[in-house]
Structures are given as structure tokens and as C-alpha cells.
PDB file of C-alpha atoms in Angstrom:
ATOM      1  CA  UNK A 955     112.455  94.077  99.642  1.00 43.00           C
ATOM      2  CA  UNK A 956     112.770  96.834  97.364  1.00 55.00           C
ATOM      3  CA  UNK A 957     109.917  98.867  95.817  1.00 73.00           C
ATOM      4  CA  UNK A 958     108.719  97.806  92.588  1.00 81.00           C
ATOM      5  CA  UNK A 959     106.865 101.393  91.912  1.00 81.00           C
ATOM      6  CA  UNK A 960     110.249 102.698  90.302  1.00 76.00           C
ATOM      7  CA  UNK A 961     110.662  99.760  87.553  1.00 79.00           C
ATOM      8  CA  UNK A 962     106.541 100.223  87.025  1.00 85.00           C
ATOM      9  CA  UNK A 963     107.043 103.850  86.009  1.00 82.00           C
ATOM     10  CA  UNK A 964     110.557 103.206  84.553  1.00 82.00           C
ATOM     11  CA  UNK A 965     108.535 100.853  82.189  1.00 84.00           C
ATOM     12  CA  UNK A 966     105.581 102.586  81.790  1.00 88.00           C
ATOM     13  CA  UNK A 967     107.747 105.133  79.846  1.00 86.00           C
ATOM     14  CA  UNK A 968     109.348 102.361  78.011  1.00 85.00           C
ATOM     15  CA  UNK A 969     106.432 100.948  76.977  1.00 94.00           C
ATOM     16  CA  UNK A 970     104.876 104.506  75.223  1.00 95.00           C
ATOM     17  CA  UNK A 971     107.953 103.261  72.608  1.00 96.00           C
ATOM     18  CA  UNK A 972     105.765 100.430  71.494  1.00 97.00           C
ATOM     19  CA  UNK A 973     104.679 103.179  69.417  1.00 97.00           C
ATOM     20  CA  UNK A 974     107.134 103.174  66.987  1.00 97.00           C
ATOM     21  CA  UNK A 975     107.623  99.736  65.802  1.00 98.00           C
ATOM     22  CA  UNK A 976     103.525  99.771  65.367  1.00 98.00           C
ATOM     23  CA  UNK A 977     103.619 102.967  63.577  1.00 98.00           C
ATOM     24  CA  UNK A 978     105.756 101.190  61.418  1.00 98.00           C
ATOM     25  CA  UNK A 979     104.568  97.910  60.444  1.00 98.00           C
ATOM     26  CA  UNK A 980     100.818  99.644  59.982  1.00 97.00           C
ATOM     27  CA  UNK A 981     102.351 101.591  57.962  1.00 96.00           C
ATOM     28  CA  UNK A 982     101.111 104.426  59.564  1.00 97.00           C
ATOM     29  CA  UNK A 983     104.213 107.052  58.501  1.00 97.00           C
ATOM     30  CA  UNK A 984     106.490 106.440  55.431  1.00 97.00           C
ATOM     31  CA  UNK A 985     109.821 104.384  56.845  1.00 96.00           C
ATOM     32  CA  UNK A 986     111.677 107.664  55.875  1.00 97.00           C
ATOM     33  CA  UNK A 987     109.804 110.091  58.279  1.00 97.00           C
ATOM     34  CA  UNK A 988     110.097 107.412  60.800  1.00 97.00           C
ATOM     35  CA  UNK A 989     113.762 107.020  60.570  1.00 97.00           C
ATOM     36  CA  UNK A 990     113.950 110.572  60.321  1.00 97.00           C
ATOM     37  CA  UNK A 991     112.147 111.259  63.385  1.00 98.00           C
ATOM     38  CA  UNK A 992     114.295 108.379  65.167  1.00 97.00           C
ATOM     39  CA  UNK A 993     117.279 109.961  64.109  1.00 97.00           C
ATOM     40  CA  UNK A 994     116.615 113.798  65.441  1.00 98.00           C
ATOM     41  CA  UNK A 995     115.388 112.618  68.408  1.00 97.00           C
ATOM     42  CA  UNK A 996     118.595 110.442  69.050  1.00 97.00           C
ATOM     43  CA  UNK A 997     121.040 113.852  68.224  1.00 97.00           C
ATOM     44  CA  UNK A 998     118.696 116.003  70.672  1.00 97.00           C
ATOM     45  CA  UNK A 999     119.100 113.325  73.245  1.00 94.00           C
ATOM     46  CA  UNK A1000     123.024 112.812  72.709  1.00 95.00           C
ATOM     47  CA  UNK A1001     123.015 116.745  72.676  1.00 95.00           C
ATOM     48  CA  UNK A1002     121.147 116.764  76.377  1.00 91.00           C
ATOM     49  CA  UNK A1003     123.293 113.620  77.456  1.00 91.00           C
ATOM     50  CA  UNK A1004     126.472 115.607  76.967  1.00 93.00           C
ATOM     51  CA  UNK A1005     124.988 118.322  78.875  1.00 91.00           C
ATOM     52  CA  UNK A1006     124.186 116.082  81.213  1.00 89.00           C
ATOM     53  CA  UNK A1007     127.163 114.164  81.669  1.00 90.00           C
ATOM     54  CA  UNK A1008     129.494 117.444  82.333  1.00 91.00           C
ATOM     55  CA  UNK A1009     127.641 120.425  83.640  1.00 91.00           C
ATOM     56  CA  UNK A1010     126.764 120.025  87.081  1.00 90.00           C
ATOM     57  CA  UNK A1011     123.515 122.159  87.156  1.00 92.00           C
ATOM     58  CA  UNK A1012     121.934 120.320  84.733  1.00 87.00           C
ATOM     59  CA  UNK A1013     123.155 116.990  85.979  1.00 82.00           C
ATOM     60  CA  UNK A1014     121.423 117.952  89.616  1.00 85.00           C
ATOM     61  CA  UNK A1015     118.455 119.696  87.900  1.00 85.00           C
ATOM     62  CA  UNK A1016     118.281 115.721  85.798  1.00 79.00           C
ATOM     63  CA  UNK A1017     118.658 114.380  88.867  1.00 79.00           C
ATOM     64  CA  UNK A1018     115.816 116.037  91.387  1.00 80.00           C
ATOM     65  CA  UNK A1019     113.247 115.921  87.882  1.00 78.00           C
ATOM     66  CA  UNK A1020     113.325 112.376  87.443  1.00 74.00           C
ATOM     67  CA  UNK A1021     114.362 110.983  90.963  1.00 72.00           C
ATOM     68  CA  UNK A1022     114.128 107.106  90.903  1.00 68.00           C
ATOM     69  CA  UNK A1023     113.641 107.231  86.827  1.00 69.00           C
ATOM     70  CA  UNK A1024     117.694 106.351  86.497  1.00 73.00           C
ATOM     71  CA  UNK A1025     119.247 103.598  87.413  1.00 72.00           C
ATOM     72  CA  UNK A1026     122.453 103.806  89.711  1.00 66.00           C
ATOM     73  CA  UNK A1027     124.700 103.036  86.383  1.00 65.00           C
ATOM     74  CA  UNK A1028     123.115 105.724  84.052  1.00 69.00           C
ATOM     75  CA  UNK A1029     124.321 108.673  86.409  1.00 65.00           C
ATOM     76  CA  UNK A1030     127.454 108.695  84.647  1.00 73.00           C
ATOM     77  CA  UNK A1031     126.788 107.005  81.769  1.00 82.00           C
ATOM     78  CA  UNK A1032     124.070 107.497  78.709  1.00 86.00           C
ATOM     79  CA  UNK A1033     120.618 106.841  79.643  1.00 86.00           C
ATOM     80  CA  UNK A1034     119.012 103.669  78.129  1.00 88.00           C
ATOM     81  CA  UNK A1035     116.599 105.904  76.765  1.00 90.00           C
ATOM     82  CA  UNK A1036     119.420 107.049  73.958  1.00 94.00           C
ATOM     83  CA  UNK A1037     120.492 103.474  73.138  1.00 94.00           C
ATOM     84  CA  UNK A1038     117.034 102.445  72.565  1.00 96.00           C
ATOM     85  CA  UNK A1039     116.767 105.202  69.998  1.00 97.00           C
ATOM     86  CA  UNK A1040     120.275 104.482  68.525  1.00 97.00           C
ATOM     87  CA  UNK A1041     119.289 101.135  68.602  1.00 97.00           C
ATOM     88  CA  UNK A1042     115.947 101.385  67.135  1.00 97.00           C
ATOM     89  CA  UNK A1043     117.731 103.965  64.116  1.00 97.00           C
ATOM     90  CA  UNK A1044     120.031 101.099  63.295  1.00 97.00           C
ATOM     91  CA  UNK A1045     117.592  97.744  63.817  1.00 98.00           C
ATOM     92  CA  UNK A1046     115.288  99.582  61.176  1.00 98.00           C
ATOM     93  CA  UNK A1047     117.888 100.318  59.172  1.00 97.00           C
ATOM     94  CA  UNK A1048     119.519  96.871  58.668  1.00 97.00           C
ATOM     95  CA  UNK A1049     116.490  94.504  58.485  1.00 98.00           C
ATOM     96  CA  UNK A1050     113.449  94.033  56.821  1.00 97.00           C
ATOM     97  CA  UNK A1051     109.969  95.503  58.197  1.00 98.00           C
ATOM     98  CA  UNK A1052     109.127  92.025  59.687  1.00 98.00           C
ATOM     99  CA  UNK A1053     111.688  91.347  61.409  1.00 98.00           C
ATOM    100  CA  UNK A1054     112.776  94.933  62.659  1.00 98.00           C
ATOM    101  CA  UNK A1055     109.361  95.253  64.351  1.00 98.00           C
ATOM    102  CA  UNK A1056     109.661  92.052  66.558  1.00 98.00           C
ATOM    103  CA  UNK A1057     113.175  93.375  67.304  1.00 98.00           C
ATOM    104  CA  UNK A1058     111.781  96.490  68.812  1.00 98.00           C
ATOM    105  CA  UNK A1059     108.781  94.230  69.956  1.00 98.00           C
ATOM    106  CA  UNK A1060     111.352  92.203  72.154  1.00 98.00           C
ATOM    107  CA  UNK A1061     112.967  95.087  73.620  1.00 97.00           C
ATOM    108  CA  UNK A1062     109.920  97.145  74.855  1.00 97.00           C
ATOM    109  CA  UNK A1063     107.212  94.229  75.637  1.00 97.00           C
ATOM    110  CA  UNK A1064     109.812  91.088  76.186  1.00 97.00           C
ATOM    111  CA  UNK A1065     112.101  93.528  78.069  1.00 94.00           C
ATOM    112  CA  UNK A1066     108.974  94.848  80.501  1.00 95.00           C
ATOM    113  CA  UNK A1067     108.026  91.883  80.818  1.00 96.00           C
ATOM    114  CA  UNK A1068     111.585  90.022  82.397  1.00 95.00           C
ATOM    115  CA  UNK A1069     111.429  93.165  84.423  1.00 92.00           C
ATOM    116  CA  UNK A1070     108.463  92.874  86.097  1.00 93.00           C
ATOM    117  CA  UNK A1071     107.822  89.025  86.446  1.00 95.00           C
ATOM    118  CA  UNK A1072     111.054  88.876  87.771  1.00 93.00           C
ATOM    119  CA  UNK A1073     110.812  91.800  90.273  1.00 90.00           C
ATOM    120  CA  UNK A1074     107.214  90.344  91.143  1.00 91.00           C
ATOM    121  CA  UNK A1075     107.200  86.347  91.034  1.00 92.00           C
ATOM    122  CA  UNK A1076     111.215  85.388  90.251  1.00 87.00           C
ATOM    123  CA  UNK A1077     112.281  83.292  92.521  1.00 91.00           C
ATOM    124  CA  UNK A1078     115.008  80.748  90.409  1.00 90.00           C
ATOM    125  CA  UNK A1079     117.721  83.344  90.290  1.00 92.00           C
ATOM    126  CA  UNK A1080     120.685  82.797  87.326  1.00 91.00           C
ATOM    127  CA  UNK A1081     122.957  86.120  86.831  1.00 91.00           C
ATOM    128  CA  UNK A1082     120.944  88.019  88.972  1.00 87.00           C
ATOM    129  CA  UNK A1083     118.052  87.910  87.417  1.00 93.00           C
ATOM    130  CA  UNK A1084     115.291  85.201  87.583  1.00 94.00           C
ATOM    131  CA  UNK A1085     114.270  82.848  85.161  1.00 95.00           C
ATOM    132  CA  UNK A1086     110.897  83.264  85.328  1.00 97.00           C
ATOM    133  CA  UNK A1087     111.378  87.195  84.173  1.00 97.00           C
ATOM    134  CA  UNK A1088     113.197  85.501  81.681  1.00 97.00           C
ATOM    135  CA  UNK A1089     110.686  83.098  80.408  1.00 98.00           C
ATOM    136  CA  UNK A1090     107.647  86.050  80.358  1.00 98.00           C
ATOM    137  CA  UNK A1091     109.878  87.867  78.146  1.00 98.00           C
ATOM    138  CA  UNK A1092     110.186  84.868  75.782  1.00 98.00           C
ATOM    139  CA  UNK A1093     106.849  84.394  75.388  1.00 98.00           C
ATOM    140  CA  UNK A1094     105.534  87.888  75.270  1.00 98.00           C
ATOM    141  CA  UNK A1095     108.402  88.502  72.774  1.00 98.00           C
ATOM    142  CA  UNK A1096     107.235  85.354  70.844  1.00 98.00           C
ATOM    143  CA  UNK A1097     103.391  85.937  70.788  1.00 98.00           C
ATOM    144  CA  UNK A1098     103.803  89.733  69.667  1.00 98.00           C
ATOM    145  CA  UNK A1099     106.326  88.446  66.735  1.00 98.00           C
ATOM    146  CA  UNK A1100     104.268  85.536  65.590  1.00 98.00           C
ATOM    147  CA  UNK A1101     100.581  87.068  66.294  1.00 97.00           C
ATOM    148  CA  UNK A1102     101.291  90.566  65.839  1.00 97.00           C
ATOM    149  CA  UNK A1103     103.922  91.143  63.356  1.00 98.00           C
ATOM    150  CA  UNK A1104     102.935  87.446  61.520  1.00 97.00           C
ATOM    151  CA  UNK A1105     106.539  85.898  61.630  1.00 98.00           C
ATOM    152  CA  UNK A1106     106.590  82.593  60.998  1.00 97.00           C
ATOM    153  CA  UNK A1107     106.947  80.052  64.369  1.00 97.00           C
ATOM    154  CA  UNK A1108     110.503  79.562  63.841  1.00 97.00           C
ATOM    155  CA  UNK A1109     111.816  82.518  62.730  1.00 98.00           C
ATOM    156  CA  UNK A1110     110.225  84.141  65.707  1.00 98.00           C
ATOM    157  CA  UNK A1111     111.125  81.607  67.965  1.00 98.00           C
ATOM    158  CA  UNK A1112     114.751  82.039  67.170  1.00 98.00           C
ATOM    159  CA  UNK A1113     114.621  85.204  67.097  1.00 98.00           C
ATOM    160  CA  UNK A1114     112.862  85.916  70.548  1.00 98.00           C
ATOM    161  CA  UNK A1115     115.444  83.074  71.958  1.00 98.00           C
ATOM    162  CA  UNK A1116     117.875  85.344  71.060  1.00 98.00           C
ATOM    163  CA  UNK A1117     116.327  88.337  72.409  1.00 98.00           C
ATOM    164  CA  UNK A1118     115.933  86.920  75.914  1.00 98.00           C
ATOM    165  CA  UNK A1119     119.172  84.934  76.169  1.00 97.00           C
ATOM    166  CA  UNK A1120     120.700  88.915  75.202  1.00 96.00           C
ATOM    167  CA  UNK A1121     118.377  90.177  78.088  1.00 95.00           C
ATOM    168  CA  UNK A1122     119.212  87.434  80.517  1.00 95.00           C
ATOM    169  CA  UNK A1123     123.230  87.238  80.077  1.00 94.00           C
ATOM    170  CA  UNK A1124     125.510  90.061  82.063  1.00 93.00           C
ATOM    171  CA  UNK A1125     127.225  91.660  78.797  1.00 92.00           C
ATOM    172  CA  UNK A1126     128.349  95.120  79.423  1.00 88.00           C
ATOM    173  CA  UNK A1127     126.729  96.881  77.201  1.00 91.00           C
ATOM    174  CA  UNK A1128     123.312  98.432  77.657  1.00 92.00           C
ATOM    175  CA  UNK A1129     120.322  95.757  76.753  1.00 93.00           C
ATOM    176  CA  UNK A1130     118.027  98.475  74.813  1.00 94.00           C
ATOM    177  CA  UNK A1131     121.030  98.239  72.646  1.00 94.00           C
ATOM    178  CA  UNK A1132     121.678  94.366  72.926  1.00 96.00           C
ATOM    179  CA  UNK A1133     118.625  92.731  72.453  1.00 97.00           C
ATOM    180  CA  UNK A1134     116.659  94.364  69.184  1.00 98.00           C
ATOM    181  CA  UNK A1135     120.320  94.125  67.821  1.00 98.00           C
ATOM    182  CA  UNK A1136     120.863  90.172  68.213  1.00 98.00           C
ATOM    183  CA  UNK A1137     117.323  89.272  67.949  1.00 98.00           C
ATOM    184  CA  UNK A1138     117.817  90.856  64.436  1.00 98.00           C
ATOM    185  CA  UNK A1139     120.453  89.562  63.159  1.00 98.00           C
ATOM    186  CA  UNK A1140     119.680  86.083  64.579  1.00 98.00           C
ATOM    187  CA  UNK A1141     116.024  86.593  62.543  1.00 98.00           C
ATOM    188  CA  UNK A1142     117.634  87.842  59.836  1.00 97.00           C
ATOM    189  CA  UNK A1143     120.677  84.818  59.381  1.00 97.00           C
ATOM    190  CA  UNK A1144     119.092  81.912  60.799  1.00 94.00           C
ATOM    191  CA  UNK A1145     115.180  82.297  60.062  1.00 84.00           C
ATOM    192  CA  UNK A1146     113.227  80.617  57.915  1.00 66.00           C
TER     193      UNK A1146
END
């Protein structure tokens, strides 16, 4: 059985990013700063990707630093840390407050949560991942949308549906990208 230390640090990081979306529905920092701050952090990180990606010293100096941080895939592709910040640039971009927060919400507390109910307890397996993963991330989604962020039922249920069926399904594209995107949009056309 493999070690579930890695994915417990891997989302320990990803769950500092919680800090964002709350920053901005508290309205703790104007949007603009926010965005800002999204969007120089995602150029420093594409800058350092590149790097990454085609000089060999700093590819093996990535490599020894964080160890069993990256996932077999990202060693030759972009980290999920940079689509979660291109991701986040756009999803607060293109909806409302509201419904950009629960976005975000799905992706770092649904997302942690399929990850490590699944690792830990999943046991009914569908696309290689386990329904019960998916089902925590449904309902943590769902509880931080509706009690957190104050969605109403439905548009948060739809919209954390979305979220984990985008988590859950084996589309090629990175899910930091994926979900806050569709759960979005799916908020934004179908909710109430």
C-alpha cells in the first residue's frame, strides 16, 4: 500500500490557498490587488516552470528540493500549482464574488478532501479513484458554498455536483484547472 504522507503534505500546501478565496469574499483586499497579486504570481511561476522544464540543473535542483511534492506527470509538464493560479486569475475574473469563492472552495477543500478519503477509506473504485473520495468532496464542497460563502442550496448543489463529477472523471487536463472552471460556469448558467 502506498504511503499517504506524500498526498498529506502535497495537500497541506494546497490547502494554505484557501487563503485567497477567503481573503476575498471578507473582503479583506480590494478584488484588484487580489487579482493583481494572482496574476504576478502566475508569470513568476510560468517564468520558473520554463526554467524548469528545459534546464537540467534546475530541473534536478526542483527535483532533490521537493522530492515526493510532484507527481510522476508534472516532471515534464506544469505543476498543478500554476494551473491553480491560472485558474484562480480566470474563475475570479469571469464570475461573481459568490460564486467564484465556492469555485476556489471546491478545488482546495472538495479537492483535499476526494484525495484523502479516498487514499484513506475508498474502497468502491470508478476511474481509479473511489467514490467515497468522491462523495467527501461533494459535501465538503457543498457545506463551505452554502454555509460559508451563503449560496443558496441549489445553486451550490449544482455547482459542487459539477465540481466533483470534474474531479472524479479522467479528462486530460489538470483538475486545479477543471474543477473551479466548471463548477463556475455550471453556478453561474444553471443556478438559481
Amino acid at each position: 500500500m502506498m504511503s499517504i504522507l506524500p498526498e498529506i503534505r502535497r495537500k497541506a500546501i494546497h490547502l494554505t490557498f484557501i487563503l485567497v478565496p477567503l481573503i476575498y469574499h471578507y473582503d479583506l483586499l480590494p478584488k484588484v490587488v487580489i487579482v493583481r497579486g494572482l496574476l504576478i504570481a502566475t508569470l513568476l511561476s510560468i517564468l520558473f516552470e520554463v526554467a524548469r522544464l528545459h534546464d537540467p540543473r534546475v530541473r534536478m535542483f526542483f527535483r532533490e528540493f521537493f522530492r515526493d511534492l510532484i507527481r510522476n506527470h508534472e516532471h515534464k509538464q506544469l505543476l498543478g500549482s500554476t494551473y491553480l493560479l491560472i485558474a484562480s486569475v480566470i474563475t475570479i475574473e469571469l464570475f461573481t464574488e459568490p460564486i467564484a469563492v465556492s469555485a476556489l472552495g471546491a478545488l482546495i477543500l472538495g479537492d483535499t478532501a476526494a484525495a484523502l478519503v479516498g487514499k484513506t477509506l475508498g474502497r468502491a473504485r470508478i476511474f481509479g479513484k473511489s467514490l467515497e473520495g468522491s462523495l467527501a468532496c461533494f459535501v465538503v464542497s457543498f457545506l463551505f458554498a452554502w454555509g460559508v460563502v451563503g449560496l443558496d442550496a441549489e445553486t451550490a448543489a449544482i455547482g459542487m455536483l459539477t465540481a466533483t463529477l470534474f474531479e472524479l472523471l479522467p479528462i486530460p487536463l489538470d483538475d486545479n484547472f477543471r474543477i473551479p472552471l466548471s463548477a463556475g460556469f455550471a453556478m453561474k448558467i444553471f443556478g438559481a
